[in-house]
Amino acid sequence: MATLRGVGKLMLRHRVHSLSARQLSAGSSLSAGYWNKDWQPGPLPRSPEERASAAKKYGLRPEDYDVISDGTAGDYPNLPIVSNQWRDPFEDYDFPGIKRNYGEPLPKDYEVIGADQWDNTVQTRYTLSQMFLRFLMIAFGFAGLTYIANDYPLFLPEMPKQYPYNNLYLEKGGDPAEVPEVKHYTFEAAEEES
């Protein structure tokens, strides 16, 4: 009975109205921890003691702890962006698929990097200016070829359409007294071989 009374008090304290005390068994309990507000960063640390407690909160040494300079993330540490593929492959991670441990703080913009995404630590073959110049060369080269080749349009060669009855001369409103004779073919005699 004491367990149900405790669950009822917990439900009233956290305003859980979807469950009643009858629906909960004697061994069940509700947890009120780890809401979004519990994971939010705190205010900027001002004193060395506050910096040490913030470093402890994020699992860092006080000498490694540094806040983000713009101040928009509160006391969240300024962590280097390291892609998952550059982390030690032989370490025993809690989540080996993404090479992370439970509770490990992540960089502020962690979602932009990953094993299959952008990686700022990789040296590219060409610089950005070289890539941009090659893009311009290809784009303007294609536009130039299109402009030059526009004088020579492509079409399928075909003969004019042939209609019966002298190209439908009478059907198109021609004069019946002046019906022209139109031949679309000729029968020529074959040359005799000697």
Tab-separated table of C-alpha atoms in Angstrom:
chain	number	residue	atom	x	y	z
A	1	MET	CA	0.000	0.000	0.000
A	2	ALA	CA	2.895	2.314	0.746
A	3	THR	CA	4.281	1.739	-2.748
A	4	LEU	CA	1.025	2.770	-4.398
A	5	ARG	CA	0.792	5.835	-2.149
A	6	GLY	CA	4.336	6.830	-3.185
A	7	VAL	CA	3.489	6.357	-6.857
A	8	GLY	CA	0.362	8.484	-6.425
A	9	LYS	CA	2.384	11.288	-4.812
A	10	LEU	CA	4.954	11.048	-7.613
A	11	MET	CA	2.178	11.269	-10.205
A	12	LEU	CA	0.707	14.342	-8.542
A	13	ARG	CA	4.095	15.985	-8.205
A	14	HIS	CA	4.897	15.533	-11.919
A	15	ARG	CA	1.289	15.894	-13.119
A	16	VAL	CA	1.126	12.504	-14.804
A	17	HIS	CA	-2.582	12.210	-15.561
A	18	SER	CA	-2.465	9.498	-18.184
A	19	LEU	CA	-1.764	6.724	-15.665
A	20	SER	CA	-3.812	5.981	-12.598
A	21	ALA	CA	-2.640	4.153	-9.487
A	22	ARG	CA	-4.694	1.096	-10.473
A	23	GLN	CA	-2.828	0.758	-13.778
A	24	LEU	CA	0.574	0.682	-12.083
A	25	SER	CA	1.766	-2.496	-10.434
A	26	ALA	CA	3.377	-2.529	-7.018
A	27	GLY	CA	6.857	-2.925	-8.520
A	28	SER	CA	6.625	-0.163	-11.119
A	29	SER	CA	7.908	3.339	-10.639
A	30	LEU	CA	8.198	6.564	-12.609
A	31	SER	CA	11.438	8.388	-13.183
A	32	ALA	CA	11.432	12.174	-13.240
A	33	GLY	CA	15.076	12.632	-14.237
A	34	TYR	CA	16.800	13.303	-17.504
A	35	TRP	CA	14.384	15.704	-19.105
A	36	ASN	CA	15.584	18.160	-21.725
A	37	LYS	CA	16.159	20.786	-19.029
A	38	ASP	CA	18.580	18.430	-17.284
A	39	TRP	CA	20.861	18.352	-20.341
A	40	GLN	CA	20.830	22.080	-21.079
A	41	PRO	CA	24.074	23.988	-20.545
A	42	GLY	CA	24.313	26.299	-17.566
A	43	PRO	CA	25.353	29.947	-17.461
A	44	LEU	CA	28.858	31.068	-18.392
A	45	PRO	CA	31.370	30.307	-15.611
A	46	ARG	CA	32.826	33.468	-14.087
A	47	SER	CA	35.122	32.174	-11.331
A	48	PRO	CA	37.742	29.380	-11.334
A	49	GLU	CA	35.503	27.307	-9.072
A	50	GLU	CA	32.625	27.573	-11.542
A	51	ARG	CA	34.979	26.614	-14.388
A	52	ALA	CA	36.170	23.565	-12.439
A	53	SER	CA	32.603	22.450	-11.677
A	54	ALA	CA	31.569	22.957	-15.328
A	55	ALA	CA	34.599	20.929	-16.491
A	56	LYS	CA	33.641	18.163	-14.062
A	57	LYS	CA	30.058	18.299	-15.336
A	58	TYR	CA	31.239	17.552	-18.892
A	59	GLY	CA	33.918	15.021	-17.859
A	60	LEU	CA	36.895	17.205	-18.786
A	61	ARG	CA	39.996	18.292	-16.921
A	62	PRO	CA	39.906	21.957	-15.828
A	63	GLU	CA	42.948	22.780	-17.983
A	64	ASP	CA	41.243	21.243	-21.061
A	65	TYR	CA	37.949	23.064	-20.470
A	66	ASP	CA	37.271	26.131	-22.636
A	67	VAL	CA	33.876	27.684	-23.383
A	68	ILE	CA	32.670	28.645	-26.852
A	69	SER	CA	33.802	32.217	-27.481
A	70	ASP	CA	30.516	33.662	-28.771
A	71	GLY	CA	28.715	32.813	-25.518
A	72	THR	CA	25.609	31.398	-27.209
A	73	ALA	CA	26.060	27.897	-25.792
A	74	GLY	CA	26.421	28.797	-22.109
A	75	ASP	CA	29.020	26.709	-20.298
A	76	TYR	CA	29.199	24.036	-23.015
A	77	PRO	CA	32.850	23.277	-23.839
A	78	ASN	CA	34.523	24.260	-27.086
A	79	LEU	CA	35.461	20.835	-28.442
A	80	PRO	CA	37.472	20.155	-31.608
A	81	ILE	CA	35.568	18.740	-34.572
A	82	VAL	CA	37.003	15.280	-35.236
A	83	SER	CA	35.319	12.932	-37.667
A	84	ASN	CA	34.464	9.413	-36.536
A	85	GLN	CA	36.710	7.858	-39.162
A	86	TRP	CA	39.782	9.532	-37.637
A	87	ARG	CA	39.167	8.176	-34.143
A	88	ASP	CA	41.095	5.164	-32.857
A	89	PRO	CA	39.584	2.027	-34.448
A	90	PHE	CA	41.007	-0.280	-31.759
A	91	GLU	CA	39.483	1.461	-28.735
A	92	ASP	CA	36.647	-0.349	-26.964
A	93	TYR	CA	33.754	2.105	-27.509
A	94	ASP	CA	30.319	1.843	-25.934
A	95	PHE	CA	28.842	2.497	-29.395
A	96	PRO	CA	31.357	1.043	-31.862
A	97	GLY	CA	29.303	1.930	-34.957
A	98	ILE	CA	29.789	5.649	-34.384
A	99	LYS	CA	32.964	5.381	-32.253
A	100	ARG	CA	31.498	7.152	-29.210
A	101	ASN	CA	31.256	6.427	-25.500
A	102	TYR	CA	28.205	6.988	-23.308
A	103	GLY	CA	28.085	10.462	-21.782
A	104	GLU	CA	30.955	11.747	-23.901
A	105	PRO	CA	30.452	15.432	-24.782
A	106	LEU	CA	30.079	16.126	-28.485
A	107	PRO	CA	31.076	19.222	-30.454
A	108	LYS	CA	28.386	21.857	-30.827
A	109	ASP	CA	27.965	21.140	-34.563
A	110	TYR	CA	28.405	17.363	-34.353
A	111	GLU	CA	25.578	16.638	-36.797
A	112	VAL	CA	27.549	18.066	-39.748
A	113	ILE	CA	30.284	15.431	-39.497
A	114	GLY	CA	30.183	11.667	-39.565
A	115	ALA	CA	31.607	8.593	-41.235
A	116	ASP	CA	29.478	9.225	-44.309
A	117	GLN	CA	29.380	13.019	-44.221
A	118	TRP	CA	31.627	16.056	-44.492
A	119	ASP	CA	35.037	15.789	-42.867
A	120	ASN	CA	37.127	18.915	-42.409
A	121	THR	CA	40.301	16.997	-41.552
A	122	VAL	CA	40.727	15.436	-45.004
A	123	GLN	CA	43.111	17.116	-47.448
A	124	THR	CA	41.358	17.488	-50.790
A	125	ARG	CA	43.171	17.004	-54.095
A	126	TYR	CA	42.404	20.539	-55.338
A	127	THR	CA	41.987	23.836	-53.518
A	128	LEU	CA	38.654	25.646	-53.545
A	129	SER	CA	39.901	28.191	-56.098
A	130	GLN	CA	41.084	25.414	-58.427
A	131	MET	CA	37.722	23.647	-58.130
A	132	PHE	CA	35.864	26.906	-58.836
A	133	LEU	CA	38.016	27.665	-61.897
A	134	ARG	CA	37.444	24.175	-63.287
A	135	PHE	CA	33.718	24.579	-62.765
A	136	LEU	CA	33.778	27.882	-64.678
A	137	MET	CA	35.830	26.320	-67.476
A	138	ILE	CA	33.373	23.467	-67.895
A	139	ALA	CA	30.291	25.693	-67.652
A	140	PHE	CA	31.528	28.361	-70.088
A	141	GLY	CA	33.005	25.708	-72.392
A	142	PHE	CA	29.659	23.954	-72.613
A	143	ALA	CA	27.870	27.280	-73.169
A	144	GLY	CA	30.378	28.230	-75.885
A	145	LEU	CA	30.010	24.922	-77.703
A	146	THR	CA	26.251	25.280	-77.552
A	147	TYR	CA	26.506	28.800	-79.042
A	148	ILE	CA	28.846	27.681	-81.830
A	149	ALA	CA	26.821	24.594	-82.687
A	150	ASN	CA	23.589	26.573	-82.807
A	151	ASP	CA	24.357	27.531	-86.449
A	152	TYR	CA	24.163	23.874	-87.397
A	153	PRO	CA	20.807	22.625	-86.153
A	154	LEU	CA	20.275	18.913	-86.022
A	155	PHE	CA	17.244	17.458	-87.796
A	156	LEU	CA	16.244	14.197	-89.379
A	157	PRO	CA	16.307	14.407	-93.204
A	158	GLU	CA	12.933	13.650	-94.737
A	159	MET	CA	11.112	14.075	-98.031
A	160	PRO	CA	8.008	16.235	-98.317
A	161	LYS	CA	4.741	14.533	-97.446
A	162	GLN	CA	3.083	12.811	-100.404
A	163	TYR	CA	-0.690	12.835	-100.827
A	164	PRO	CA	-2.781	10.892	-103.323
A	165	TYR	CA	-4.887	12.458	-106.087
A	166	ASN	CA	-2.306	15.041	-107.178
A	167	ASN	CA	-1.503	16.137	-103.638
A	168	LEU	CA	-5.230	16.562	-102.925
A	169	TYR	CA	-5.404	19.424	-105.388
A	170	LEU	CA	-9.191	19.402	-105.679
A	171	GLU	CA	-9.759	18.676	-101.996
A	172	LYS	CA	-7.699	21.741	-101.052
A	173	GLY	CA	-9.886	23.975	-103.197
A	174	GLY	CA	-8.026	23.865	-106.519
A	175	ASP	CA	-9.622	24.644	-109.904
A	176	PRO	CA	-10.961	21.434	-111.544
A	177	ALA	CA	-10.145	22.744	-115.025
A	178	GLU	CA	-6.458	23.092	-114.256
A	179	VAL	CA	-5.567	19.840	-112.454
A	180	PRO	CA	-1.780	19.398	-112.575
A	181	GLU	CA	-0.201	16.022	-113.111
A	182	VAL	CA	2.082	15.151	-110.197
A	183	LYS	CA	4.370	12.130	-110.369
A	184	HIS	CA	6.124	10.915	-107.272
A	185	TYR	CA	7.976	8.171	-109.119
A	186	THR	CA	9.152	7.191	-112.555
A	187	PHE	CA	9.478	3.872	-114.248
A	188	GLU	CA	12.602	3.890	-116.305
A	189	ALA	CA	13.543	1.068	-118.536
A	190	ALA	CA	16.359	-1.078	-117.302
A	191	GLU	CA	19.544	-0.799	-119.260
A	192	GLU	CA	20.259	-3.820	-121.302
A	193	GLU	CA	23.531	-5.491	-120.679
A	194	SER	CA	25.432	-6.561	-123.727
